[in-house]
CSV table of N, CA and C in Angstrom, one decimal:
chain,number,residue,atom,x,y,z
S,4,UNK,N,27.6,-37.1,30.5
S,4,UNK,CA,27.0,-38.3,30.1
S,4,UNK,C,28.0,-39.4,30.0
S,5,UNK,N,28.6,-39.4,31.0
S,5,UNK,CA,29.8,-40.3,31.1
S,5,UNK,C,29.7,-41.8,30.5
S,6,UNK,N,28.4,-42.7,31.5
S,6,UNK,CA,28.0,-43.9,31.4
S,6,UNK,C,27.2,-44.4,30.0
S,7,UNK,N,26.4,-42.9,29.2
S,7,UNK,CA,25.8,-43.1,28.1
S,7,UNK,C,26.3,-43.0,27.1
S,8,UNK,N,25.9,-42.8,25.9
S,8,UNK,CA,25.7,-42.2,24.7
S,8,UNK,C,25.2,-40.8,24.5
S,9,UNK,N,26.1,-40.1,23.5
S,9,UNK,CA,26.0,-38.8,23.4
S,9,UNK,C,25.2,-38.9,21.5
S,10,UNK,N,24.0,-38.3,21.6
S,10,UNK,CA,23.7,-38.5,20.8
S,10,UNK,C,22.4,-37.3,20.5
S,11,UNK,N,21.9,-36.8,19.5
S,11,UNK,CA,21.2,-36.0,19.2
S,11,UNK,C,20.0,-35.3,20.4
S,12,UNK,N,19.2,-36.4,21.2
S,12,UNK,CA,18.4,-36.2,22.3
S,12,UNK,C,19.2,-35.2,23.4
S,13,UNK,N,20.3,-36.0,23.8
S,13,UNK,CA,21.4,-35.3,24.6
S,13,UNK,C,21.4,-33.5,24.5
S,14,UNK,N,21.8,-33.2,23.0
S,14,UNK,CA,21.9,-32.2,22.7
S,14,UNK,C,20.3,-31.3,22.9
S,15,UNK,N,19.4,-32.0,22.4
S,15,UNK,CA,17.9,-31.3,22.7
S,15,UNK,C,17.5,-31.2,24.4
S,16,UNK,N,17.9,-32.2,24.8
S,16,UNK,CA,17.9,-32.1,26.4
S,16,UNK,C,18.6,-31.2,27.3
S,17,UNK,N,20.2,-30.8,26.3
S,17,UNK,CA,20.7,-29.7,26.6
S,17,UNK,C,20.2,-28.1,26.1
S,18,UNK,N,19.6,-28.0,25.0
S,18,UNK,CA,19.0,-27.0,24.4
S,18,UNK,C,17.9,-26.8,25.7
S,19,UNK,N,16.8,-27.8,26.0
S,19,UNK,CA,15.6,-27.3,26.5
S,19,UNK,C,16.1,-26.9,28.2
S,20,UNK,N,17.4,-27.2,29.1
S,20,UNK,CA,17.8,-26.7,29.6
S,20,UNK,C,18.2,-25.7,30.1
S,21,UNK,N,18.7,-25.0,28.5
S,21,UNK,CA,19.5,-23.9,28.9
S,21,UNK,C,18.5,-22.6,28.4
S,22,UNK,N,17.5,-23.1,27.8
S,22,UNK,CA,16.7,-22.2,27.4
S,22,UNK,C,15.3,-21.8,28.4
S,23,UNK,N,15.7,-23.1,28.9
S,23,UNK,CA,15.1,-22.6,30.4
S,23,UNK,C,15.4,-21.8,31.3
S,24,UNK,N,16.7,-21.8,31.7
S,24,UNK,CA,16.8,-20.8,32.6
S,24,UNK,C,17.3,-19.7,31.9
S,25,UNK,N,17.7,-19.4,30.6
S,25,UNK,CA,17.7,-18.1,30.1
S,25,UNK,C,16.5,-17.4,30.3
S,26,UNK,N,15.2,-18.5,29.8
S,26,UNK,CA,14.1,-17.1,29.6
S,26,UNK,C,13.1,-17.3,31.4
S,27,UNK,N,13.7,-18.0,32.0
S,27,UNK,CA,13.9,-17.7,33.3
S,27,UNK,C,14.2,-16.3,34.3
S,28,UNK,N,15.4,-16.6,33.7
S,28,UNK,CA,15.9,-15.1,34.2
S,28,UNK,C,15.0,-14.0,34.0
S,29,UNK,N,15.2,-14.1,32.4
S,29,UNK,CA,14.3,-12.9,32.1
S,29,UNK,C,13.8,-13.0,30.7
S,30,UNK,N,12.4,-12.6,30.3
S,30,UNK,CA,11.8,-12.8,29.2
S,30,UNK,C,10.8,-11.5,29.0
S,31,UNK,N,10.3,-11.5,27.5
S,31,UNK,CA,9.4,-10.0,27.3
S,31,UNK,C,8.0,-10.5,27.8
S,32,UNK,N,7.8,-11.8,28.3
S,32,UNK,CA,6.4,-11.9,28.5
S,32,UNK,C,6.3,-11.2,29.7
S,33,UNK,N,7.1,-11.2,30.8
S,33,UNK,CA,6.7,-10.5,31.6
S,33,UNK,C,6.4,-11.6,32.9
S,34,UNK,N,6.8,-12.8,33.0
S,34,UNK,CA,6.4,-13.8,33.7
S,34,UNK,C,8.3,-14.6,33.8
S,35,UNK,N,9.1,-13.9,34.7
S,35,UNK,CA,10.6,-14.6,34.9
S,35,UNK,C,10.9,-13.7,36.1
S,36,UNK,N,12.4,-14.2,36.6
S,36,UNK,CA,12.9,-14.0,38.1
S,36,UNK,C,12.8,-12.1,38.1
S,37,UNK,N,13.4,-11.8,36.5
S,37,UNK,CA,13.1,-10.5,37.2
S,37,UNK,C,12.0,-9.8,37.3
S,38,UNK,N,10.9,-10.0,36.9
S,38,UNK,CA,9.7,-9.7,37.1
S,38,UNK,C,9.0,-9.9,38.3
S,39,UNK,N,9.6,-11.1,38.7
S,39,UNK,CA,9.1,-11.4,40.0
S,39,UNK,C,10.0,-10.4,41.2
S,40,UNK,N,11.2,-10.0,40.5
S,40,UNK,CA,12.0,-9.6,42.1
S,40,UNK,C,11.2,-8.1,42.3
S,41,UNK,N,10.4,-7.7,40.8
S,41,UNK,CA,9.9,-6.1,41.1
S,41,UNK,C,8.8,-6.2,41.9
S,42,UNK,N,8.1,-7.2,42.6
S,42,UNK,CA,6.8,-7.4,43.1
S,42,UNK,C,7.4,-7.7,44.7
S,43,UNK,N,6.5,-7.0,45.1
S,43,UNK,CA,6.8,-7.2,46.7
S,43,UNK,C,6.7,-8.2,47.6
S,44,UNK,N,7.6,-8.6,48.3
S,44,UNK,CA,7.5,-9.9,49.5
S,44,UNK,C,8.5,-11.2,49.1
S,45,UNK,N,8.6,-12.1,49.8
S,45,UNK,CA,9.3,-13.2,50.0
S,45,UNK,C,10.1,-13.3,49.5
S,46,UNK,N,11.0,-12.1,50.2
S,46,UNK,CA,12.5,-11.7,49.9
S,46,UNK,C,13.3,-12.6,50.3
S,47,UNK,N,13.1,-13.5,51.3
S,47,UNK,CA,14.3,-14.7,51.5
S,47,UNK,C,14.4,-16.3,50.5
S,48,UNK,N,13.0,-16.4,49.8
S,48,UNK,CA,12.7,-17.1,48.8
S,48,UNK,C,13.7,-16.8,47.6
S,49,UNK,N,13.0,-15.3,46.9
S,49,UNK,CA,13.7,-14.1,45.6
S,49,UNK,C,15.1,-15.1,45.8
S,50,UNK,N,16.0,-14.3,47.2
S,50,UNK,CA,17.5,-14.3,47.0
S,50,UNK,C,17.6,-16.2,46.8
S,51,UNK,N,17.1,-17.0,47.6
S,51,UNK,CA,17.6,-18.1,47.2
S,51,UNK,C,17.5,-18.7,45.7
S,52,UNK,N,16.4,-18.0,45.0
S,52,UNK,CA,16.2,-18.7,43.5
S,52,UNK,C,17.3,-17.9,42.9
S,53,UNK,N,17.4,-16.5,43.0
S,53,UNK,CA,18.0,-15.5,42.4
S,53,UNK,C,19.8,-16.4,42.8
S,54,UNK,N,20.2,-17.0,43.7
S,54,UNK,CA,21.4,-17.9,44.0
S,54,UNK,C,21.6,-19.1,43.4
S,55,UNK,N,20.6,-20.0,43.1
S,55,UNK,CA,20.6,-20.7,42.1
S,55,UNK,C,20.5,-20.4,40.7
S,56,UNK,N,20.1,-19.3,40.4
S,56,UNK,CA,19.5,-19.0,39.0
S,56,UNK,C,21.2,-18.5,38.9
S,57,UNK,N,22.3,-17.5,39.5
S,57,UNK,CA,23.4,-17.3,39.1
S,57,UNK,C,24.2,-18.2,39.3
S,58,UNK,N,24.2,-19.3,40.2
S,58,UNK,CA,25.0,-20.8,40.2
S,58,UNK,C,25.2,-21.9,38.7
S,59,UNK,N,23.7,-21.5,38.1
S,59,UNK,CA,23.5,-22.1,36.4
S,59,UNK,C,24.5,-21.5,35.6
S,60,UNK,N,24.1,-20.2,35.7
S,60,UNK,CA,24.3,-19.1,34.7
S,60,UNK,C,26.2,-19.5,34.4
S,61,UNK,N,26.5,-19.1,35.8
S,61,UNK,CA,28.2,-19.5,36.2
S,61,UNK,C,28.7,-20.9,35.2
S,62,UNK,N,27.8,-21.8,35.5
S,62,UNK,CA,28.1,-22.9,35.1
S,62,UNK,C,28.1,-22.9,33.9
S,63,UNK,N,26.8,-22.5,32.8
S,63,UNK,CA,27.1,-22.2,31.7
S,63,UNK,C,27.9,-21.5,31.2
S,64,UNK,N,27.9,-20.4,31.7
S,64,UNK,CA,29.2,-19.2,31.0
S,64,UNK,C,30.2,-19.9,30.9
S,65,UNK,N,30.8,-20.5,32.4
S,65,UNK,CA,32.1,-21.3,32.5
S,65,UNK,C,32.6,-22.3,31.3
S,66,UNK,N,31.4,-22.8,31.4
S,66,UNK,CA,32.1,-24.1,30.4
S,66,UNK,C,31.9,-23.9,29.4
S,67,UNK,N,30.5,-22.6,28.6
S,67,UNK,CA,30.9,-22.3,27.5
S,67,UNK,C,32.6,-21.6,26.8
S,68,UNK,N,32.9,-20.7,27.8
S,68,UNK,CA,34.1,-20.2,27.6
S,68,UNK,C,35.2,-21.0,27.5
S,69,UNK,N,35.2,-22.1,28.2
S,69,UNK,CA,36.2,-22.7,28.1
S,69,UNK,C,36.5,-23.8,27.1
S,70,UNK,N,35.1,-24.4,26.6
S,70,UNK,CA,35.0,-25.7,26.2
S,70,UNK,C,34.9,-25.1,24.4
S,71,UNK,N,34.4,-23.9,24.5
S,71,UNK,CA,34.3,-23.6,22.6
S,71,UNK,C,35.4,-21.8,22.7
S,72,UNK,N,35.4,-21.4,23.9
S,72,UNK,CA,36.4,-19.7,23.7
S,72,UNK,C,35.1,-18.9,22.5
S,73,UNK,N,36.0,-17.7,22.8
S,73,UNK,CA,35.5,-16.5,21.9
S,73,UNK,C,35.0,-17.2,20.3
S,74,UNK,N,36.0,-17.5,20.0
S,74,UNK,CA,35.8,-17.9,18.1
S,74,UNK,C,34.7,-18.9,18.3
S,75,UNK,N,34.3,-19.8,18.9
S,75,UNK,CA,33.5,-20.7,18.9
S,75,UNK,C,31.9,-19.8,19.2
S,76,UNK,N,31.9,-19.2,20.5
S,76,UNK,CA,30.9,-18.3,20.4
S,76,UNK,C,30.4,-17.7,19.5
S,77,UNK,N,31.5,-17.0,19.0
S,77,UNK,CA,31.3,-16.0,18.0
S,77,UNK,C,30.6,-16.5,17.0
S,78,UNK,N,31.0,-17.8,16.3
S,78,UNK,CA,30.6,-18.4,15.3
S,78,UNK,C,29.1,-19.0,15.6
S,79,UNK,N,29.1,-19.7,16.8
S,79,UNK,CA,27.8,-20.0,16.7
S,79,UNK,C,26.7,-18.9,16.8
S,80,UNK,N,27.2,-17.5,17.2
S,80,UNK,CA,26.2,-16.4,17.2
S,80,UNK,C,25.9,-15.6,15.9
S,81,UNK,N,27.0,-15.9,15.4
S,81,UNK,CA,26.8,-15.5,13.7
S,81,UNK,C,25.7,-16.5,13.1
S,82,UNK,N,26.1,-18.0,13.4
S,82,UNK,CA,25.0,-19.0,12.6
S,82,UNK,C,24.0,-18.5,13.1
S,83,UNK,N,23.4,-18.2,14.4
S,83,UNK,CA,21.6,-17.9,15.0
S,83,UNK,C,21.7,-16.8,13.8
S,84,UNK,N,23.1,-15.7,14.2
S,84,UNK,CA,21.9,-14.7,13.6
S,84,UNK,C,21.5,-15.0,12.1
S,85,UNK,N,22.0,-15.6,11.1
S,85,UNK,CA,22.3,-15.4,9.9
S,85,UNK,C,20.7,-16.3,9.6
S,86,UNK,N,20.5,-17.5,10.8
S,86,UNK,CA,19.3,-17.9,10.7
S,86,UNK,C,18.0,-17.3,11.3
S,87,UNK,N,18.0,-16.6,12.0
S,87,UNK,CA,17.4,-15.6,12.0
S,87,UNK,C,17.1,-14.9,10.8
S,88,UNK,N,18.1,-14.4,10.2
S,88,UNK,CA,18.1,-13.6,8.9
S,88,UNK,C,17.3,-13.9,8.0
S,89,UNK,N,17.7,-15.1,7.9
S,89,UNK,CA,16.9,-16.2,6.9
S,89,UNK,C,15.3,-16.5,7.3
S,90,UNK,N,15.0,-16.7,8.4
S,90,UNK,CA,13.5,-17.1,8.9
S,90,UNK,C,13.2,-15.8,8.7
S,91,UNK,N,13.8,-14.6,9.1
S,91,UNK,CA,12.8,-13.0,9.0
S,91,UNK,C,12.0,-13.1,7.1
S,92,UNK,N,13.6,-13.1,6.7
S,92,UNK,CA,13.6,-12.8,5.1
S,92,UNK,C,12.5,-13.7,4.4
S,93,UNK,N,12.4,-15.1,4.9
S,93,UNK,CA,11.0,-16.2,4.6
S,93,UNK,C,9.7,-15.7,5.3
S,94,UNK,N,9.5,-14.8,6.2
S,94,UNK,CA,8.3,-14.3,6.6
S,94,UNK,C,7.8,-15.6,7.7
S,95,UNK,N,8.9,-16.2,8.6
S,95,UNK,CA,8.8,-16.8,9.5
S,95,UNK,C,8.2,-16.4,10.5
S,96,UNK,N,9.4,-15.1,10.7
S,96,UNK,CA,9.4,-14.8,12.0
S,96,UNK,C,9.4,-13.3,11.9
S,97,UNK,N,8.7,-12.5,12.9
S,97,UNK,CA,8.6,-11.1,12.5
S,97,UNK,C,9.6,-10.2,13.7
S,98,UNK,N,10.9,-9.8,13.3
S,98,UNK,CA,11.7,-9.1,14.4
S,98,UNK,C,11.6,-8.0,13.9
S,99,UNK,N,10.6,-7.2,13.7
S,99,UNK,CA,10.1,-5.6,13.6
S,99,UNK,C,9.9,-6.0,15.1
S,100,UNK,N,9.1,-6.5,15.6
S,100,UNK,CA,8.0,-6.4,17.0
S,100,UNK,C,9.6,-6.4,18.0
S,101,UNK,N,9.7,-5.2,19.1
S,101,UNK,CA,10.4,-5.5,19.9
S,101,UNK,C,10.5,-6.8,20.4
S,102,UNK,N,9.7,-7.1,21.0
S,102,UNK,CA,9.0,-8.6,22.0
S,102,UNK,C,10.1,-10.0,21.0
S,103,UNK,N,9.5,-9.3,19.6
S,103,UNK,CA,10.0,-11.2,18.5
S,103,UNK,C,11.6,-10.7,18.8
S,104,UNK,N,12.1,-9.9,18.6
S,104,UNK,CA,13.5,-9.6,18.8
S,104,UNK,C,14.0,-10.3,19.7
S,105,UNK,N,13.9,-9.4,21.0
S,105,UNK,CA,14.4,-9.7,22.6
S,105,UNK,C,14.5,-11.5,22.5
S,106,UNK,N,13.0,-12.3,22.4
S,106,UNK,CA,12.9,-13.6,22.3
S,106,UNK,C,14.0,-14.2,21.5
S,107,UNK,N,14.0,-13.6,20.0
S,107,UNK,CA,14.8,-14.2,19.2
S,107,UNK,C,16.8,-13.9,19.8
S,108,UNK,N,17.0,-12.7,20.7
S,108,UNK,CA,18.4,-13.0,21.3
S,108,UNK,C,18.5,-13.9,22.1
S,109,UNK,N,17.2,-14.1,23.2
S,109,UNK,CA,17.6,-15.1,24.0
S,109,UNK,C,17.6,-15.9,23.8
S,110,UNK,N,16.8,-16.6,22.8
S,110,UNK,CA,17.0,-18.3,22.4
S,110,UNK,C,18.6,-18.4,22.1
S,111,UNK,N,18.8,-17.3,21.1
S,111,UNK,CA,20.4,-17.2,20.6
S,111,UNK,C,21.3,-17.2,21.9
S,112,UNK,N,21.1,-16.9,22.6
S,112,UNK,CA,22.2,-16.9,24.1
S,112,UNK,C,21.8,-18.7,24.4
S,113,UNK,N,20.5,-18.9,24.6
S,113,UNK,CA,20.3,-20.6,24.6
S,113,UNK,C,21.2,-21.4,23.8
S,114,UNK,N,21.0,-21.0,22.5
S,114,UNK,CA,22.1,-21.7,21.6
S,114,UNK,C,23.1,-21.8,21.5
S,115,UNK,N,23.7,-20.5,21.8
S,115,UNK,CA,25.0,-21.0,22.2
S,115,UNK,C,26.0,-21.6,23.8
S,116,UNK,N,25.1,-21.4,24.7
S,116,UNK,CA,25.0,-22.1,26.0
S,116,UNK,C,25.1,-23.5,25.5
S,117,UNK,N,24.1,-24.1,24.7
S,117,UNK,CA,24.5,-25.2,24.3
S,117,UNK,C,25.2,-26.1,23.5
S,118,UNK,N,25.7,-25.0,22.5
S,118,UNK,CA,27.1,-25.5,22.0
S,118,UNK,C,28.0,-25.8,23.2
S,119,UNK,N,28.2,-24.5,24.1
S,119,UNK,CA,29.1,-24.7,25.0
S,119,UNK,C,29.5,-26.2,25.7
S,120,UNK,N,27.9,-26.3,26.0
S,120,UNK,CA,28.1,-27.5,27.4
S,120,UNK,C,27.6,-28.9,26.1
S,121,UNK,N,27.8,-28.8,24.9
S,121,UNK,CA,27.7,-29.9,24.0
S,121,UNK,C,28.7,-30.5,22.9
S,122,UNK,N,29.8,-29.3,23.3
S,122,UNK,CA,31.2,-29.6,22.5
S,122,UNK,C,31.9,-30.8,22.4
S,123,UNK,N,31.8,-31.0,23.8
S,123,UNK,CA,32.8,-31.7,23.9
S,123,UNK,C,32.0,-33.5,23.6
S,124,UNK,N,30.8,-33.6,23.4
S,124,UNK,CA,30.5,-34.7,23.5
S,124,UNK,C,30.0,-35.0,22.2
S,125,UNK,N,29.7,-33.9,21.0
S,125,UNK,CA,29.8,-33.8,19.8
S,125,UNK,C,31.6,-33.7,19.2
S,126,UNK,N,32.6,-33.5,20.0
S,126,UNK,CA,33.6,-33.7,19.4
S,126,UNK,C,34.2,-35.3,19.7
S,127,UNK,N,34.3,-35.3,20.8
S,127,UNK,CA,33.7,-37.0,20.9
S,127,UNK,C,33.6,-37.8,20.1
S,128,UNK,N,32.3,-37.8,20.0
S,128,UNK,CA,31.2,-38.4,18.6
S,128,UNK,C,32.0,-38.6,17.2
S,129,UNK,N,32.5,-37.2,17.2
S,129,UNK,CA,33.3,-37.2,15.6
S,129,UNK,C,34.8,-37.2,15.8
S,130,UNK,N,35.5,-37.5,16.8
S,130,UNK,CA,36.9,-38.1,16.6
S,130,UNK,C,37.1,-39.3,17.3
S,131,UNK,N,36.1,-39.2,18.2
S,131,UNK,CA,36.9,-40.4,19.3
S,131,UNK,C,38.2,-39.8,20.1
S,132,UNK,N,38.0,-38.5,20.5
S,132,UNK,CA,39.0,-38.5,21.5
S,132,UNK,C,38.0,-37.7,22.4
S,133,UNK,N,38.5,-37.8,23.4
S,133,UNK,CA,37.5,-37.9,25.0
S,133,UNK,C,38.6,-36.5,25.5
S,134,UNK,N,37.7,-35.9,26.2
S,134,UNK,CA,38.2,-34.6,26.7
S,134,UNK,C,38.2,-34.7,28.0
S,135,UNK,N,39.4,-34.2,29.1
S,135,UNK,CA,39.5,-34.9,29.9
S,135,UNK,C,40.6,-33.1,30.9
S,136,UNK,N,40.0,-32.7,31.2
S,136,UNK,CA,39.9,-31.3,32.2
S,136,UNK,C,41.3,-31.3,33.4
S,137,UNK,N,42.4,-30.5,33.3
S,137,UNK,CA,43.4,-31.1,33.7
S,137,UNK,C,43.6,-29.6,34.8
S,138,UNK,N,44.3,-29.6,36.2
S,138,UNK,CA,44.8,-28.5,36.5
S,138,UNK,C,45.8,-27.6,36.8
């Protein structure tokens, strides 16, 4: 968001992104790429989504790894889970059900996809120094 403002929408715009093509890939409804690749025909279609769908994936992994590393991961997968913990323990959310589980990892892989590709414009925000990718 070079020309804009990085600001709270940004981040939700990044969230609804990445949580897109996580449960894209694959979800317990039963309706994502791999579901579709078990059903037969329009195998030259499959492979091209299935090449975009790992072109994202790349992208997010990439920049998450690089832009927050392991400890950053790590922490933001402790915060889902521990809120998780907390919505189970309030009778939010019910992760007995396989199905609420699986859902509740993927969002967590969405969340922190989004830290990843949101670091740097939240660090930004709160120092004023601009990150700037060197080779």
């Amino acid at each position: 968001m070079s020309g804009g403002r990085f600001d709270y929408t940004s981040i939700i715009i990044r969230f609804l992104f990445s949580l897109f093509f996580v449960l894209a890939a694959y979800n317990p409804s039963g309706v994502s790429y791999f579901h579709w690749m078990l059903r037969a025909g329009e195998l030259p279609l499959k492979i091209l989504v299935g090449l975009v769908l790992l072109g994202v994936y790349a992208i997010l992994v990439i920049s998450t790894w690089r832009l927050i590393g392991l400890f950053g991961i790590s922490l933001v997968a402790a915060a889902c889970a521990s809120a998780g913990w907390l919505l189970w323990e309030l009778g939010v959310v019910d992760l007995g059900s396989v199905s609420a589980l699986f859902t509740s990892i993927l969002v967590m892989i969405a969340v922190v996809f989004t830290a990843g590709i949101s670091y740097s414009g939240v660090h930004t925000r709160l120092t004023g120094i601009h990150h700037i990718e060197s080779k």
